[in-house]
PDB file of C-alpha atoms in Angstrom:
ATOM      1  CA  MET K   1      -1.385 -11.769  20.425  1.00  0.00           C
ATOM      2  CA  SER K   2      -2.533 -10.225  23.662  1.00  0.00           C
ATOM      3  CA  LYS K   3      -3.821  -6.735  24.251  1.00  0.00           C
ATOM      4  CA  THR K   4      -2.944  -4.701  27.299  1.00  0.00           C
ATOM      5  CA  SER K   5      -4.979  -1.673  28.311  1.00  0.00           C
ATOM      6  CA  LYS K   6      -2.990   1.487  29.011  1.00  0.00           C
ATOM      7  CA  ASN K   7      -5.114   4.558  29.659  1.00  0.00           C
ATOM      8  CA  ALA K   8      -7.798   3.633  27.091  1.00  0.00           C
ATOM      9  CA  THR K   9      -5.244   2.600  24.470  1.00  0.00           C
ATOM     10  CA  SER K  10      -4.622  -1.002  23.607  1.00  0.00           C
ATOM     11  CA  THR K  11      -1.148  -2.403  23.147  1.00  0.00           C
ATOM     12  CA  ILE K  12      -0.417  -5.543  21.183  1.00  0.00           C
ATOM     13  CA  SER K  13       2.100  -7.943  22.661  1.00  0.00           C
ATOM     14  CA  PHE K  14       3.636 -10.002  19.845  1.00  0.00           C
ATOM     15  CA  ASP K  15       5.273 -13.357  20.572  1.00  0.00           C
ATOM     16  CA  GLY K  16       6.339 -14.071  16.989  1.00  0.00           C
ATOM     17  CA  ARG K  17       3.378 -16.251  16.021  1.00  0.00           C
ATOM     18  CA  LEU K  18       1.634 -14.964  12.908  1.00  0.00           C
ATOM     19  CA  THR K  19      -1.966 -15.657  13.877  1.00  0.00           C
ATOM     20  CA  PRO K  20      -4.856 -14.624  11.619  1.00  0.00           C
ATOM     21  CA  ALA K  21      -5.430 -11.572  13.857  1.00  0.00           C
ATOM     22  CA  ILE K  22      -1.769 -10.530  13.597  1.00  0.00           C
ATOM     23  CA  ARG K  23      -1.788 -11.057   9.818  1.00  0.00           C
ATOM     24  CA  ARG K  24      -4.896  -8.870   9.498  1.00  0.00           C
ATOM     25  CA  LYS K  25      -3.345  -6.169  11.660  1.00  0.00           C
ATOM     26  CA  LEU K  26      -0.086  -6.211   9.638  1.00  0.00           C
ATOM     27  CA  GLN K  27      -2.012  -5.799   6.405  1.00  0.00           C
ATOM     28  CA  GLU K  28      -4.300  -3.110   7.855  1.00  0.00           C
ATOM     29  CA  LYS K  29      -1.343  -1.085   9.145  1.00  0.00           C
ATOM     30  CA  ARG K  30       0.611  -1.398   5.898  1.00  0.00           C
ATOM     31  CA  CYS K  31      -2.362  -0.377   3.761  1.00  0.00           C
ATOM     32  CA  GLN K  32      -3.447   2.369   6.189  1.00  0.00           C
ATOM     33  CA  ILE K  33      -0.035   3.999   5.880  1.00  0.00           C
ATOM     34  CA  GLY K  34       0.072   3.352   2.114  1.00  0.00           C
ATOM     35  CA  LEU K  35       3.182   1.196   2.083  1.00  0.00           C
ATOM     36  CA  PRO K  36       3.928  -1.103  -0.834  1.00  0.00           C
ATOM     37  CA  TYR K  37       5.501  -4.435   0.098  1.00  0.00           C
ATOM     38  CA  GLN K  38       8.886  -3.325  -1.228  1.00  0.00           C
ATOM     39  CA  LEU K  39       9.111  -0.304   1.071  1.00  0.00           C
ATOM     40  CA  ILE K  40       7.878  -1.974   4.270  1.00  0.00           C
ATOM     41  CA  ALA K  41      10.141  -4.966   3.630  1.00  0.00           C
ATOM     42  CA  LYS K  42      13.144  -2.682   3.186  1.00  0.00           C
ATOM     43  CA  PHE K  43      12.254  -0.987   6.482  1.00  0.00           C
ATOM     44  CA  PHE K  44      12.333  -4.367   8.260  1.00  0.00           C
ATOM     45  CA  GLY K  45      15.397  -5.588   6.366  1.00  0.00           C
ATOM     46  CA  VAL K  46      13.614  -8.512   4.726  1.00  0.00           C
ATOM     47  CA  ASN K  47      12.593  -9.453   1.203  1.00  0.00           C
ATOM     48  CA  TRP K  48       9.194  -8.135   0.055  1.00  0.00           C
ATOM     49  CA  SER K  49       7.949 -11.720  -0.361  1.00  0.00           C
ATOM     50  CA  THR K  50       8.815 -12.426   3.284  1.00  0.00           C
ATOM     51  CA  PHE K  51       6.594  -9.584   4.471  1.00  0.00           C
ATOM     52  CA  ARG K  52       3.851 -10.735   2.108  1.00  0.00           C
ATOM     53  CA  LYS K  53       4.093 -14.244   3.608  1.00  0.00           C
ATOM     54  CA  TRP K  54       3.779 -12.735   7.084  1.00  0.00           C
ATOM     55  CA  GLU K  55       0.519 -11.141   5.963  1.00  0.00           C
ATOM     56  CA  LEU K  56      -0.903 -13.923   3.817  1.00  0.00           C
ATOM     57  CA  GLY K  57       0.929 -17.104   4.865  1.00  0.00           C
ATOM     58  CA  PRO K  58       2.408 -19.709   4.798  1.00  0.00           C
ATOM     59  CA  THR K  59       4.953 -18.424   7.351  1.00  0.00           C
ATOM     60  CA  GLU K  60       3.703 -19.223  10.854  1.00  0.00           C
ATOM     61  CA  VAL K  61       6.462 -17.666  12.987  1.00  0.00           C
ATOM     62  CA  CYS K  62       8.809 -14.780  12.252  1.00  0.00           C
ATOM     63  CA  GLU K  63      12.473 -14.605  13.179  1.00  0.00           C
ATOM     64  CA  LEU K  64      13.358 -13.572  16.700  1.00  0.00           C
ATOM     65  CA  SER K  65      15.412 -10.609  15.474  1.00  0.00           C
ATOM     66  CA  VAL K  66      12.414  -8.821  13.879  1.00  0.00           C
ATOM     67  CA  ARG K  67       9.844  -9.474  16.615  1.00  0.00           C
ATOM     68  CA  PRO K  68      10.476  -6.276  18.622  1.00  0.00           C
ATOM     69  CA  ARG K  69      10.231  -4.127  15.490  1.00  0.00           C
ATOM     70  CA  LEU K  70       7.087  -5.915  14.298  1.00  0.00           C
ATOM     71  CA  GLU K  71       5.501  -5.402  17.711  1.00  0.00           C
ATOM     72  CA  ALA K  72       6.401  -1.710  17.601  1.00  0.00           C
ATOM     73  CA  PHE K  73       4.959  -1.499  14.062  1.00  0.00           C
ATOM     74  CA  LEU K  74       1.724  -3.177  15.178  1.00  0.00           C
ATOM     75  CA  ASN K  75       1.456  -0.694  18.049  1.00  0.00           C
ATOM     76  CA  GLY K  76       1.912   2.300  15.765  1.00  0.00           C
ATOM     77  CA  GLU K  77       5.325   3.333  17.038  1.00  0.00           C
ATOM     78  CA  TYR K  78       6.675   3.708  13.486  1.00  0.00           C
ATOM     79  CA  ASP K  79       3.602   5.312  11.885  1.00  0.00           C
ATOM     80  CA  VAL K  80       5.043   8.828  11.648  1.00  0.00           C
ATOM     81  CA  GLN K  81       8.400   7.574  10.387  1.00  0.00           C
ATOM     82  CA  LEU K  82       6.806   5.286   7.783  1.00  0.00           C
ATOM     83  CA  ARG K  83       4.397   7.960   6.567  1.00  0.00           C
ATOM     84  CA  GLY K  84       7.463  10.141   6.095  1.00  0.00           C
ATOM     85  CA  LEU K  85       9.038   7.422   3.943  1.00  0.00           C
ATOM     86  CA  VAL K  86       5.897   7.202   1.811  1.00  0.00           C
ATOM     87  CA  GLN K  87       5.795  10.974   1.360  1.00  0.00           C
ATOM     88  CA  ALA K  88       9.525  11.172   0.634  1.00  0.00           C
ATOM     89  CA  ARG K  89       9.179   8.413  -1.942  1.00  0.00           C
ATOM     90  CA  ALA K  90       6.249  10.171  -3.586  1.00  0.00           C
ATOM     91  CA  SER K  91       8.060  13.510  -3.542  1.00  0.00           C
ATOM     92  CA  ARG K  92      11.194  11.995  -4.992  1.00  0.00           C
ATOM     93  CA  ASN K  93       9.174  10.459  -7.808  1.00  0.00           C
ATOM     94  CA  TYR K  94       6.882  13.367  -8.587  1.00  0.00           C
ATOM     95  CA  GLY K  95       8.431  16.370  -6.889  1.00  0.00           C
ATOM     96  CA  THR K  96       6.258  19.221  -5.780  1.00  0.00           C
ATOM     97  CA  LEU K  97       4.469  19.517  -9.114  1.00  0.00           C
ATOM     98  CA  VAL K  98       1.709  17.133  -8.062  1.00  0.00           C
ATOM     99  CA  PRO K  99      -0.721  17.962  -5.224  1.00  0.00           C
ATOM    100  CA  HIS K 100      -0.664  15.699  -2.159  1.00  0.00           C
ATOM    101  CA  GLU K 101      -4.153  14.286  -2.831  1.00  0.00           C
ATOM    102  CA  VAL K 102      -2.994  13.187  -6.295  1.00  0.00           C
ATOM    103  CA  LEU K 103       0.055  11.492  -4.774  1.00  0.00           C
ATOM    104  CA  LEU K 104      -2.214   9.633  -2.352  1.00  0.00           C
ATOM    105  CA  CYS K 105      -4.472   8.574  -5.218  1.00  0.00           C
ATOM    106  CA  LEU K 106      -1.482   7.330  -7.221  1.00  0.00           C
ATOM    107  CA  GLU K 107      -0.254   5.351  -4.223  1.00  0.00           C
ATOM    108  CA  ARG K 108      -3.701   3.755  -3.759  1.00  0.00           C
ATOM    109  CA  VAL K 109      -3.846   2.847  -7.448  1.00  0.00           C
ATOM    110  CA  SER K 110      -0.344   1.388  -7.264  1.00  0.00           C
ATOM    111  CA  ASN K 111      -1.239  -0.692  -4.205  1.00  0.00           C
ATOM    112  CA  ALA K 112      -4.512  -1.868  -5.763  1.00  0.00           C
ATOM    113  CA  TYR K 113      -2.682  -2.855  -8.945  1.00  0.00           C
ATOM    114  CA  ARG K 114      -0.162  -4.916  -6.955  1.00  0.00           C
ATOM    115  CA  LEU K 115      -2.959  -6.563  -4.959  1.00  0.00           C
ATOM    116  CA  CYS K 116      -4.577  -7.649  -8.238  1.00  0.00           C
ATOM    117  CA  TYR K 117      -1.459  -9.636  -9.179  1.00  0.00           C
ATOM    118  CA  ASP K 118      -3.445 -12.856  -9.609  1.00  0.00           C
ATOM    119  CA  ARG K 119      -6.279 -11.105 -11.460  1.00  0.00           C
ATOM    120  CA  PRO K 120      -4.947  -9.812 -14.797  1.00  0.00           C
ATOM    121  CA  ASP K 121      -8.523  -9.076 -15.868  1.00  0.00           C
ATOM    122  CA  LEU K 122      -8.912  -6.596 -13.004  1.00  0.00           C
ATOM    123  CA  ARG K 123      -5.477  -5.094 -13.649  1.00  0.00           C
ATOM    124  CA  ASP K 124      -6.283  -4.590 -17.343  1.00  0.00           C
ATOM    125  CA  SER K 125      -9.654  -3.061 -16.483  1.00  0.00           C
ATOM    126  CA  MET K 126      -8.041  -0.711 -13.969  1.00  0.00           C
ATOM    127  CA  VAL K 127      -5.444   0.501 -16.480  1.00  0.00           C
ATOM    128  CA  LYS K 128      -8.084   0.893 -19.193  1.00  0.00           C
ATOM    129  CA  ASN K 129     -10.316   2.975 -16.890  1.00  0.00           C
ATOM    130  CA  ILE K 130      -7.420   5.180 -15.800  1.00  0.00           C
ATOM    131  CA  ASN K 131      -6.373   5.697 -19.426  1.00  0.00           C
ATOM    132  CA  GLN K 132      -9.960   6.532 -20.395  1.00  0.00           C
ATOM    133  CA  ALA K 133     -10.355   9.061 -17.564  1.00  0.00           C
ATOM    134  CA  THR K 134      -7.037  10.686 -18.473  1.00  0.00           C
ATOM    135  CA  LEU K 135      -7.944  10.818 -22.161  1.00  0.00           C
ATOM    136  CA  GLU K 136     -11.308  12.433 -21.361  1.00  0.00           C
ATOM    137  CA  ALA K 137      -9.732  15.044 -19.086  1.00  0.00           C
ATOM    138  CA  MET K 138      -7.079  15.932 -21.658  1.00  0.00           C
ATOM    139  CA  SER K 139      -9.690  16.060 -24.401  1.00  0.00           C
ATOM    140  CA  LYS K 140     -11.779  18.542 -22.400  1.00  0.00           C
ATOM    141  CA  LEU K 141      -8.678  20.586 -21.675  1.00  0.00           C
ATOM    142  CA  ILE K 142      -7.747  20.827 -25.354  1.00  0.00           C
ATOM    143  CA  SER K 143     -11.236  21.281 -26.719  1.00  0.00           C
ATOM    144  CA  PRO K 144     -14.018  21.665 -24.139  1.00  0.00           C
ATOM    145  CA  ALA K 145     -16.756  21.393 -26.776  1.00  0.00           C
ATOM    146  CA  GLU K 146     -15.463  18.129 -28.222  1.00  0.00           C
ATOM    147  CA  SER K 147     -14.716  14.785 -26.646  1.00  0.00           C
ATOM    148  CA  LEU K 148     -12.629  11.944 -27.962  1.00  0.00           C
ATOM    149  CA  PRO K 149     -14.165   8.521 -28.626  1.00  0.00           C
ATOM    150  CA  ALA K 150     -13.830   5.806 -25.985  1.00  0.00           C
ATOM    151  CA  LEU K 151     -10.765   3.584 -26.053  1.00  0.00           C
ATOM    152  CA  ASP K 152     -11.318   0.259 -27.720  1.00  0.00           C
ATOM    153  CA  ASP K 153     -10.237  -2.989 -26.037  1.00  0.00           C
ATOM    154  CA  SER K 154      -7.079  -3.265 -28.153  1.00  0.00           C
ATOM    155  CA  GLN K 155      -5.452  -0.215 -26.500  1.00  0.00           C
ATOM    156  CA  PRO K 156      -3.678  -0.637 -23.123  1.00  0.00           C
TER     157      PRO K 156
END
């Protein structure tokens, strides 16, 4: 990876080698935009596990055919288009009934849940906390003076 200065902006030149710096940048860009592996992989025409391997290893070099698009992605040339995909996906799933900030929160939770794939304890804790917060909010909505008891560990 080399950086070229163009009027105070830096451009990444990508030769196909997935160095630690490139891997970090791929992951940062994907997470910054809020893209799950499935959506970014579809955009590049690869399997989601391929994109994950580009970010985390063991793949050391990507195919020649995707290098120009990956370089453009790293340089932010697809940011607007990809953010549009994320918003369209969220809108398709939830329509206009849910405020944008809630959609962003749901996307972050979804991404965090996927990232915890190898940590079922964290995934279970996350789901339990979300369920508890939802239960408390609904309880206050139904009866502001009363609150429901906390969920026990046997409930999902």
